[in-house]
PDB file of C-alpha atoms in Angstrom:
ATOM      1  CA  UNK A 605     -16.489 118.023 -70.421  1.00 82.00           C
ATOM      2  CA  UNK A 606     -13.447 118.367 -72.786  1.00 85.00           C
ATOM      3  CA  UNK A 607     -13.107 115.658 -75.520  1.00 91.00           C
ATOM      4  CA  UNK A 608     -10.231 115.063 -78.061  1.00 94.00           C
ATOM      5  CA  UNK A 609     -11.015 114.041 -81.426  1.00 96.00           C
ATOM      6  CA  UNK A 610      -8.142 112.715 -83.622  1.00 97.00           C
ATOM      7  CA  UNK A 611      -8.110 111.192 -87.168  1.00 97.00           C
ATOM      8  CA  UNK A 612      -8.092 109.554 -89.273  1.00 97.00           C
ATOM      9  CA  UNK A 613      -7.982 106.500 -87.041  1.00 97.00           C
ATOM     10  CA  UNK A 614      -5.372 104.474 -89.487  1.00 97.00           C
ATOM     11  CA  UNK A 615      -3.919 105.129 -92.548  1.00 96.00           C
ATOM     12  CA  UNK A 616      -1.706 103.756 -95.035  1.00 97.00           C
ATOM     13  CA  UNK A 617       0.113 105.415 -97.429  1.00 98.00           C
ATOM     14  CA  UNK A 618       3.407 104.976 -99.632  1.00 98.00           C
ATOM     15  CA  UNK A 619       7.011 106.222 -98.937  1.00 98.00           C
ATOM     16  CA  UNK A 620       6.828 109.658-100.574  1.00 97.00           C
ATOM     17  CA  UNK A 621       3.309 110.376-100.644  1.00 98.00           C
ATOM     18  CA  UNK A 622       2.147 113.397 -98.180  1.00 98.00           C
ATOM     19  CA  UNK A 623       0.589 113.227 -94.513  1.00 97.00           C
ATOM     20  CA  UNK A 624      -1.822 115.131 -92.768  1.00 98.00           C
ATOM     21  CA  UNK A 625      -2.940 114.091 -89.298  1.00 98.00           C
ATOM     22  CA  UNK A 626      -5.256 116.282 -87.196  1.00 98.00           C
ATOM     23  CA  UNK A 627      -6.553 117.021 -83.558  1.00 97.00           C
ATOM     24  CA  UNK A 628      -9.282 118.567 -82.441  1.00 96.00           C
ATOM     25  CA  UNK A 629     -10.066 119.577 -78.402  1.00 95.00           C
ATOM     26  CA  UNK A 630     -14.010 120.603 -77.623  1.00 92.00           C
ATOM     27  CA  UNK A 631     -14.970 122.134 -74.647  1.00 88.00           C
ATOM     28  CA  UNK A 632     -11.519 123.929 -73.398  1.00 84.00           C
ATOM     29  CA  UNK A 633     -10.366 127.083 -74.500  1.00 85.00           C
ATOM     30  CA  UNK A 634      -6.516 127.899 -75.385  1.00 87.00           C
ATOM     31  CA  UNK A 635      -5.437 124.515 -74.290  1.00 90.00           C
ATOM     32  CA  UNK A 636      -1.379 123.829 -74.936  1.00 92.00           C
ATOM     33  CA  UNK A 637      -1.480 121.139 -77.112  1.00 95.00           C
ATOM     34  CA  UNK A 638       1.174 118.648 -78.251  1.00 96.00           C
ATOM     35  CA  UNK A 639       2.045 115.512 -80.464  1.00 97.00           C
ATOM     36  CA  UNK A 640       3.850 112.343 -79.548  1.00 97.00           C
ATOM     37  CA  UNK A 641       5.076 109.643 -81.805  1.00 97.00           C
ATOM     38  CA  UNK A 642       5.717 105.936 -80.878  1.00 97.00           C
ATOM     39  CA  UNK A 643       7.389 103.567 -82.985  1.00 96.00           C
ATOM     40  CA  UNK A 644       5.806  99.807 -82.714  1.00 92.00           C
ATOM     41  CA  UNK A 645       7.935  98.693 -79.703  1.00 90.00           C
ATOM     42  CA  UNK A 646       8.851 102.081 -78.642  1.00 94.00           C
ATOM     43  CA  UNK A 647       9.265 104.693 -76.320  1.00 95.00           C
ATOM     44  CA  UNK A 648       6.598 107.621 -76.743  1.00 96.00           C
ATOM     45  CA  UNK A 649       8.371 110.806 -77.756  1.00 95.00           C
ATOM     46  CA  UNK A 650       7.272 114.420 -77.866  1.00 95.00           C
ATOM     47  CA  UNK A 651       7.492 115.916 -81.398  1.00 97.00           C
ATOM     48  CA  UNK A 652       5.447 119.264 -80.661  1.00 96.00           C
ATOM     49  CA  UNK A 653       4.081 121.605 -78.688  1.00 95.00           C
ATOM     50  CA  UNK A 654       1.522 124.443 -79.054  1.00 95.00           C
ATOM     51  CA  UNK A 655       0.560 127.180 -76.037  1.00 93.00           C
ATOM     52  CA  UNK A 656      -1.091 129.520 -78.630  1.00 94.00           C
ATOM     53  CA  UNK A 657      -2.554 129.701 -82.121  1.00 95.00           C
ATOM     54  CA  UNK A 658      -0.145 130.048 -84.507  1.00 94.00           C
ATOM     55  CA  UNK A 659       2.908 129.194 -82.520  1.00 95.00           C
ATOM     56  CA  UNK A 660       3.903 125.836 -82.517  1.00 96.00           C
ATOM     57  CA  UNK A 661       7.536 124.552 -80.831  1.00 95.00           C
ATOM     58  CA  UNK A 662       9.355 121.842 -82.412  1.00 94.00           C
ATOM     59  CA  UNK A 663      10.924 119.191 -79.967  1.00 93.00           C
ATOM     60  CA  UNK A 664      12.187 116.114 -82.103  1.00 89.00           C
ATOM     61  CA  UNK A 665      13.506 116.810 -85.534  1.00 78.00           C
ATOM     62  CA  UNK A 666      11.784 113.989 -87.810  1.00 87.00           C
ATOM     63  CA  UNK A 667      10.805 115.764 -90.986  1.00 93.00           C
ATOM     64  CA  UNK A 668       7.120 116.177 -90.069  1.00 97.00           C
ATOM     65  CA  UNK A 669       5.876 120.040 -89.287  1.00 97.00           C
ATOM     66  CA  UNK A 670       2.739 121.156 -87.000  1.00 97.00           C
ATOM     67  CA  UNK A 671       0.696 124.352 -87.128  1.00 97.00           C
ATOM     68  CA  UNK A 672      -2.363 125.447 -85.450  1.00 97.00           C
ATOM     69  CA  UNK A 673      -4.956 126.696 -87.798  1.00 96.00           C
ATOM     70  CA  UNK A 674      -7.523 127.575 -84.687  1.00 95.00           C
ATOM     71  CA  UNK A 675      -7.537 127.461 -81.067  1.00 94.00           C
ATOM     72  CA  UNK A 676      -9.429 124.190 -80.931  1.00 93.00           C
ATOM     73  CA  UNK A 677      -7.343 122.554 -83.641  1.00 96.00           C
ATOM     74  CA  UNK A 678      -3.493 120.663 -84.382  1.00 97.00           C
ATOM     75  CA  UNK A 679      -2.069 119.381 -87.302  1.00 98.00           C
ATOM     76  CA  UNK A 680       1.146 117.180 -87.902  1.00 98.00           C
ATOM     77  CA  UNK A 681       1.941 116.782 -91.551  1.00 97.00           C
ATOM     78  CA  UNK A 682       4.606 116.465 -94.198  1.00 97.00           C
ATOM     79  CA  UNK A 683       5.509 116.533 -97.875  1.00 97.00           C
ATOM     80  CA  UNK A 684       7.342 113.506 -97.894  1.00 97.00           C
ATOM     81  CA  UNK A 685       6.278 110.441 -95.912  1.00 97.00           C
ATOM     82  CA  UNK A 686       9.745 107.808 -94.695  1.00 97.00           C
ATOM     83  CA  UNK A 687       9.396 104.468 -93.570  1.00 97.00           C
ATOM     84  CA  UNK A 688      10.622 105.562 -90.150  1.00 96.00           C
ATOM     85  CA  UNK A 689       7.334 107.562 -89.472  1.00 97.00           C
ATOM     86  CA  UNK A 690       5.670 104.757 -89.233  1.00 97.00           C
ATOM     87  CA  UNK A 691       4.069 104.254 -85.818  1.00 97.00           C
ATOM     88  CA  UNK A 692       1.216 105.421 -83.362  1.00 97.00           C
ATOM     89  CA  UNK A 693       0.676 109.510 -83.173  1.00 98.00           C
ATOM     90  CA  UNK A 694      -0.953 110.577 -80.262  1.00 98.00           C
ATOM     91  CA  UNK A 695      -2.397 114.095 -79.515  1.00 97.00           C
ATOM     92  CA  UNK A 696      -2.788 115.660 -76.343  1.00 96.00           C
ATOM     93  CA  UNK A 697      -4.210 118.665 -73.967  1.00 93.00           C
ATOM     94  CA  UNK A 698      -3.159 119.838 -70.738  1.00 89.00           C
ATOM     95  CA  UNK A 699      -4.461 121.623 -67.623  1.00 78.00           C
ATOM     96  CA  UNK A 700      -2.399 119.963 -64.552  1.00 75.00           C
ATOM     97  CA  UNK A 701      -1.639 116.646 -66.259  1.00 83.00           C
ATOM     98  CA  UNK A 702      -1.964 115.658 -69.954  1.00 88.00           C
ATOM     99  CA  UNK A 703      -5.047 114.178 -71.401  1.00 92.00           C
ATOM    100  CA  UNK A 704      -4.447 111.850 -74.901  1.00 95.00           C
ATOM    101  CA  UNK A 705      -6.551 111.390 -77.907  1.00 96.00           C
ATOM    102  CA  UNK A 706      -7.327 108.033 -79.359  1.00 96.00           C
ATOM    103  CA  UNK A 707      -4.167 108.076 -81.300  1.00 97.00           C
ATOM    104  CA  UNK A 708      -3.838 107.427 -85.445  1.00 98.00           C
ATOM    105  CA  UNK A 709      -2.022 104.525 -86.360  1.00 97.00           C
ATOM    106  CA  UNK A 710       0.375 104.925 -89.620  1.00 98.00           C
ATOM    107  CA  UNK A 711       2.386 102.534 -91.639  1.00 98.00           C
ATOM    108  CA  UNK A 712       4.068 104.040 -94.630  1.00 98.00           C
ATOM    109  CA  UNK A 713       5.131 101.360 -96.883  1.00 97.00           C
TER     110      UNK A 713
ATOM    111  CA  UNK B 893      18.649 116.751 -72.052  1.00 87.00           C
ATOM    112  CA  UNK B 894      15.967 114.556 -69.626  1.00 91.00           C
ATOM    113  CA  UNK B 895      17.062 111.214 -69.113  1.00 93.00           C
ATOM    114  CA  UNK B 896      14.402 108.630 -67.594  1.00 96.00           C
ATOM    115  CA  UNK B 897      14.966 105.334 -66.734  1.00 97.00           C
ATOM    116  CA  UNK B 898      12.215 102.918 -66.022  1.00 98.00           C
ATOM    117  CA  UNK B 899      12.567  99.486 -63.877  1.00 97.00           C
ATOM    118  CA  UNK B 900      12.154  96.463 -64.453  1.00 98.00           C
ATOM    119  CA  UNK B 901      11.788  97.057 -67.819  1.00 97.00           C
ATOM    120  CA  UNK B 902       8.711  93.952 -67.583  1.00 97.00           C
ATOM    121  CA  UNK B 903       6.872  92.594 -63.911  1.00 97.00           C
ATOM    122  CA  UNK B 904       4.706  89.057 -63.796  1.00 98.00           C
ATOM    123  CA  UNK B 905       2.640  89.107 -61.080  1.00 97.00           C
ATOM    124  CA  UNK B 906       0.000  87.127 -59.699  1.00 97.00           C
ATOM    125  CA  UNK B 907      -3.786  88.154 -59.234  1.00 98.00           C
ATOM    126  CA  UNK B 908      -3.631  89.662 -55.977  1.00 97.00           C
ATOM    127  CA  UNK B 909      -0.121  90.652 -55.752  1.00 98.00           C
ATOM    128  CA  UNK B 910       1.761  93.905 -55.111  1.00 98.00           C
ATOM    129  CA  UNK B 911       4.079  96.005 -57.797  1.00 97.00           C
ATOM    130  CA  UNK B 912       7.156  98.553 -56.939  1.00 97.00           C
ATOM    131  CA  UNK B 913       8.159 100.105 -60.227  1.00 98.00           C
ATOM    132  CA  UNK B 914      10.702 102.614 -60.198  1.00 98.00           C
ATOM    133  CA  UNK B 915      11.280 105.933 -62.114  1.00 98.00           C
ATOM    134  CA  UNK B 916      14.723 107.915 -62.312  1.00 97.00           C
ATOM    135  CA  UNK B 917      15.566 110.949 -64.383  1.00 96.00           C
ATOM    136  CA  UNK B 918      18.958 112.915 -64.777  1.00 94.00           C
ATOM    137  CA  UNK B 919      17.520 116.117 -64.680  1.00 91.00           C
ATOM    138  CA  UNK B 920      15.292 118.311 -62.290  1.00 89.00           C
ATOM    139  CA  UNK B 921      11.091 118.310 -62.788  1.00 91.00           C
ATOM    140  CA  UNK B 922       8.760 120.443 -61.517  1.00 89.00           C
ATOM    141  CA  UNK B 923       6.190 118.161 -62.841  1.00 91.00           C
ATOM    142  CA  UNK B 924       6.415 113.868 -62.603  1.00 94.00           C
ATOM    143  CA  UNK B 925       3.457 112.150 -64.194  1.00 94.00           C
ATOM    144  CA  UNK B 926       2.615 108.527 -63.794  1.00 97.00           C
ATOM    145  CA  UNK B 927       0.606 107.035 -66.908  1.00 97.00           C
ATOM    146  CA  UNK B 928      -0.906 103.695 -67.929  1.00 98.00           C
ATOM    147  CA  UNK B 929      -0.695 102.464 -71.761  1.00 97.00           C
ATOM    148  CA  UNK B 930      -3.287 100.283 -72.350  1.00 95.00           C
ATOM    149  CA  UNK B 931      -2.425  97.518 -75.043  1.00 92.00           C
ATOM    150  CA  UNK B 932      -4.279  98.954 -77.251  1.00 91.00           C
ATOM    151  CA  UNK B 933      -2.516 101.906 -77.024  1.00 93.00           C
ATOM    152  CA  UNK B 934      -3.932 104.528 -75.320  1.00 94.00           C
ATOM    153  CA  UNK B 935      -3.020 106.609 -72.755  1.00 95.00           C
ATOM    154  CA  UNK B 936      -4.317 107.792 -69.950  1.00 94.00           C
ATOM    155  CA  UNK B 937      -3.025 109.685 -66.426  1.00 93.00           C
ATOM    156  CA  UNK B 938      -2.404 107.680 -63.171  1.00 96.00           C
ATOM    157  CA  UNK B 939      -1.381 110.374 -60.927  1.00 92.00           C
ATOM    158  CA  UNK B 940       0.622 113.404 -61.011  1.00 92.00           C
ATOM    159  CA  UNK B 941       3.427 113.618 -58.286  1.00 93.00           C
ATOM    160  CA  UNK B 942       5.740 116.619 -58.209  1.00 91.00           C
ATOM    161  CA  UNK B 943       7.344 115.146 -54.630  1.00 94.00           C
ATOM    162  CA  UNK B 944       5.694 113.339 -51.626  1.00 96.00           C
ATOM    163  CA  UNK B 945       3.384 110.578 -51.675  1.00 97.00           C
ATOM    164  CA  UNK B 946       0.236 110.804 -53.020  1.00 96.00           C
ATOM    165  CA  UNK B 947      -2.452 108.152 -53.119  1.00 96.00           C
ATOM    166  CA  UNK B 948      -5.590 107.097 -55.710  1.00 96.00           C
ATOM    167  CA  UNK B 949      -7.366 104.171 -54.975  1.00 97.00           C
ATOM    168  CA  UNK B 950      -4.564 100.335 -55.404  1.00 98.00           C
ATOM    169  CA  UNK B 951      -1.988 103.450 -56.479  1.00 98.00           C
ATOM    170  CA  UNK B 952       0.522 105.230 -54.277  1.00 98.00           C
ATOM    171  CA  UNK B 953       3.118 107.374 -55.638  1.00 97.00           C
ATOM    172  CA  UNK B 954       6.140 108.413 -53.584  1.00 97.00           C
ATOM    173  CA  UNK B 955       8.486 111.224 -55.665  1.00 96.00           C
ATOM    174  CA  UNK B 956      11.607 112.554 -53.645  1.00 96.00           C
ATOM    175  CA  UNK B 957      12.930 115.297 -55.738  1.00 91.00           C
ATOM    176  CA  UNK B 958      16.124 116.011 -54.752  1.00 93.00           C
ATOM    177  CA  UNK B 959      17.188 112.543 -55.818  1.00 95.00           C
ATOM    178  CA  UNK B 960      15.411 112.591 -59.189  1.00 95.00           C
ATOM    179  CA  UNK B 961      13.142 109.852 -58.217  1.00 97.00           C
ATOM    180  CA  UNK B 962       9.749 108.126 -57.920  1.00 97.00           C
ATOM    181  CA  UNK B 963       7.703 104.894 -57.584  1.00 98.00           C
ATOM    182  CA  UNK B 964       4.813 103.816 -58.124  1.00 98.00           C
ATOM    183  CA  UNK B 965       3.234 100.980 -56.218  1.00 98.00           C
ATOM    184  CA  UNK B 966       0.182  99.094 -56.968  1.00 98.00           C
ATOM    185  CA  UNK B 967      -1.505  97.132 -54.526  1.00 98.00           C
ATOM    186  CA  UNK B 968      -3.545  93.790 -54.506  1.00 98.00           C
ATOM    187  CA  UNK B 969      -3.001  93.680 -58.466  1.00 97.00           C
ATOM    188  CA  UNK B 970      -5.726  92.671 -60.872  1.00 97.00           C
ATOM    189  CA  UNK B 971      -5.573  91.529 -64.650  1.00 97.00           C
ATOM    190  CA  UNK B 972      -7.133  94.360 -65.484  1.00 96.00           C
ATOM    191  CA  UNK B 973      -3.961  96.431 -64.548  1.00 97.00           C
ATOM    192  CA  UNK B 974      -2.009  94.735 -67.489  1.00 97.00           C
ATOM    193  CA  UNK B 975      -0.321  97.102 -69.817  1.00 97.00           C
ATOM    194  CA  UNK B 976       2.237  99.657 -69.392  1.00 98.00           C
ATOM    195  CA  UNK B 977       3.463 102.032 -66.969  1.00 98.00           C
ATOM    196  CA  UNK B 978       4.924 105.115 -68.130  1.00 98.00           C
ATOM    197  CA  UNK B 979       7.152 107.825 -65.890  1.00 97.00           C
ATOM    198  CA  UNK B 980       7.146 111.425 -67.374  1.00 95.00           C
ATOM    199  CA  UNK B 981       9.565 113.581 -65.561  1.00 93.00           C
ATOM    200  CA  UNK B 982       8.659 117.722 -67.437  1.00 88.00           C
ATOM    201  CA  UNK B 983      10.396 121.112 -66.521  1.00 82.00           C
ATOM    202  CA  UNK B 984       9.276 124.506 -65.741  1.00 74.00           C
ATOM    203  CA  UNK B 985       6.242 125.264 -67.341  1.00 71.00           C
ATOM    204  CA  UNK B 986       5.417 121.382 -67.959  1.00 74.00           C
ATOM    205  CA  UNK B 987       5.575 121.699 -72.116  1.00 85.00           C
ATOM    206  CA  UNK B 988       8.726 119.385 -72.755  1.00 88.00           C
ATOM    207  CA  UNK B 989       7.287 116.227 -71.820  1.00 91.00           C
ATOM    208  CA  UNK B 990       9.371 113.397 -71.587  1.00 94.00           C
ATOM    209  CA  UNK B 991       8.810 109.623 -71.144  1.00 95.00           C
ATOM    210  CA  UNK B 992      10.559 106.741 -70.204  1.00 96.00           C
ATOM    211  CA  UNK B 993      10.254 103.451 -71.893  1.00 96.00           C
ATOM    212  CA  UNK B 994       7.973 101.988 -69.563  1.00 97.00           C
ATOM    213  CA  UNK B 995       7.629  98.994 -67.195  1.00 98.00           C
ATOM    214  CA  UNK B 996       5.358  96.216 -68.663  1.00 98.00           C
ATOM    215  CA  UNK B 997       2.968  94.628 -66.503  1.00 98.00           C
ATOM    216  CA  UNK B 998       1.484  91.214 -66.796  1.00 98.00           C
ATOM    217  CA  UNK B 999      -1.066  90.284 -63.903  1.00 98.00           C
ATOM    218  CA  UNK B1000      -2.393  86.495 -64.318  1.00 97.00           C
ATOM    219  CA  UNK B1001      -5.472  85.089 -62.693  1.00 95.00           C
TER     220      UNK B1001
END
């Protein structure tokens, strides 16, 4: 069975101060991947997506960068944390439908 | 780019009740994914519904494509069914993702 593992679970950390969020997928091999953002309140939007190692598309400009490192493996992360990124990051698999991590809650203050 | 509109934006129900929500986008999928949001915030996939009707257990799903529709209708609601519904209309391919804001569902006892 294929499990997601995201973390850290929570985290806060100061305007300014650098992110890195990550993703892990066990038991499927070359998955796409992809991660959403959600402000508190929001809608969920798609910031990335990955079909192969090493080639990640962007979808929503919001200062924040992915790569992925390995096959099993996506990471979201900037230099420079704003109060706007803020909010619930989700990661996600799919085959026919999309299957979401846990999620890592942020609030940058 | 995708438009989705979700509606009613929020449903009451009582235990026992039925719920039409309704899905639109502005553009044409090849993919149109139903999701529940827990409160808690995670995420996980109702049904996936291209066109047609499709059925899973208290959930059928009616999509008519050339009209950039869908519903989703719950029957004989239970309050374990409170959270949020979430439409995701995707293109060819099924990497852009993206979601509408959601119909919020309250089922009471």
């Amino acid at each position: 069975a294929q499990t997601i593992h995201q973390w850290p679970v929570a985290e806060i950390k100061a305007v300014g101060s650098p992110l890195s969020l990550g993703c892990t997928i066990k038991g499927k091999s070359s998955p796409n991947l992809y991660w959403y953002w959600q402000a508190t309140g929001g809608t969920l939007q798609q910031l990335f997506y990955s079909i192969t190692v090493g080639q990640v598309e962007s979808v929503v400009q919001l200062n924040l960068s992915a790569s992925r490192p390995k096959d099993d493996q996506f990471i979201l992360s900037t230099e420079k944390l704003l109060l706007s990124h803020s909010g619930f990051y989700l990661c996600a698999w799919s085959r026919d439908t999309q299957y979401f991590g846990p999620g890592t809650r942020l609030l940058v203050l | 780019g995708q438009q989705v509109q979700q509606s009613p934006a929020s449903l009451v129900l009582q235990e026992g009740e039925n719920a039409e929500l309704q899905c639109n986008f502005s553009s044409t999928a090849t993919q149109l994914q139903w999701f529940y949001q827990s409160p808690g915030g995670s995420l996980v996939s109702l049904l996936s519904n291209p066109s047609g009707t499709k059925h899973t257990g208290r959930l059928t799903s009616t999509t008519v494509t050339k009209e950039r529709r869908s519903s989703l209708h719950i029957s004989s609601s239970q309050t374990t069914d409170s959270g949020t519904y979430l439409c995701a209309p995707s293109g060819t391919g099924g990497y852009k993702v993206v979601f509408g804001s959601g119909t919020r569902l309250l089922v009471s006892p």
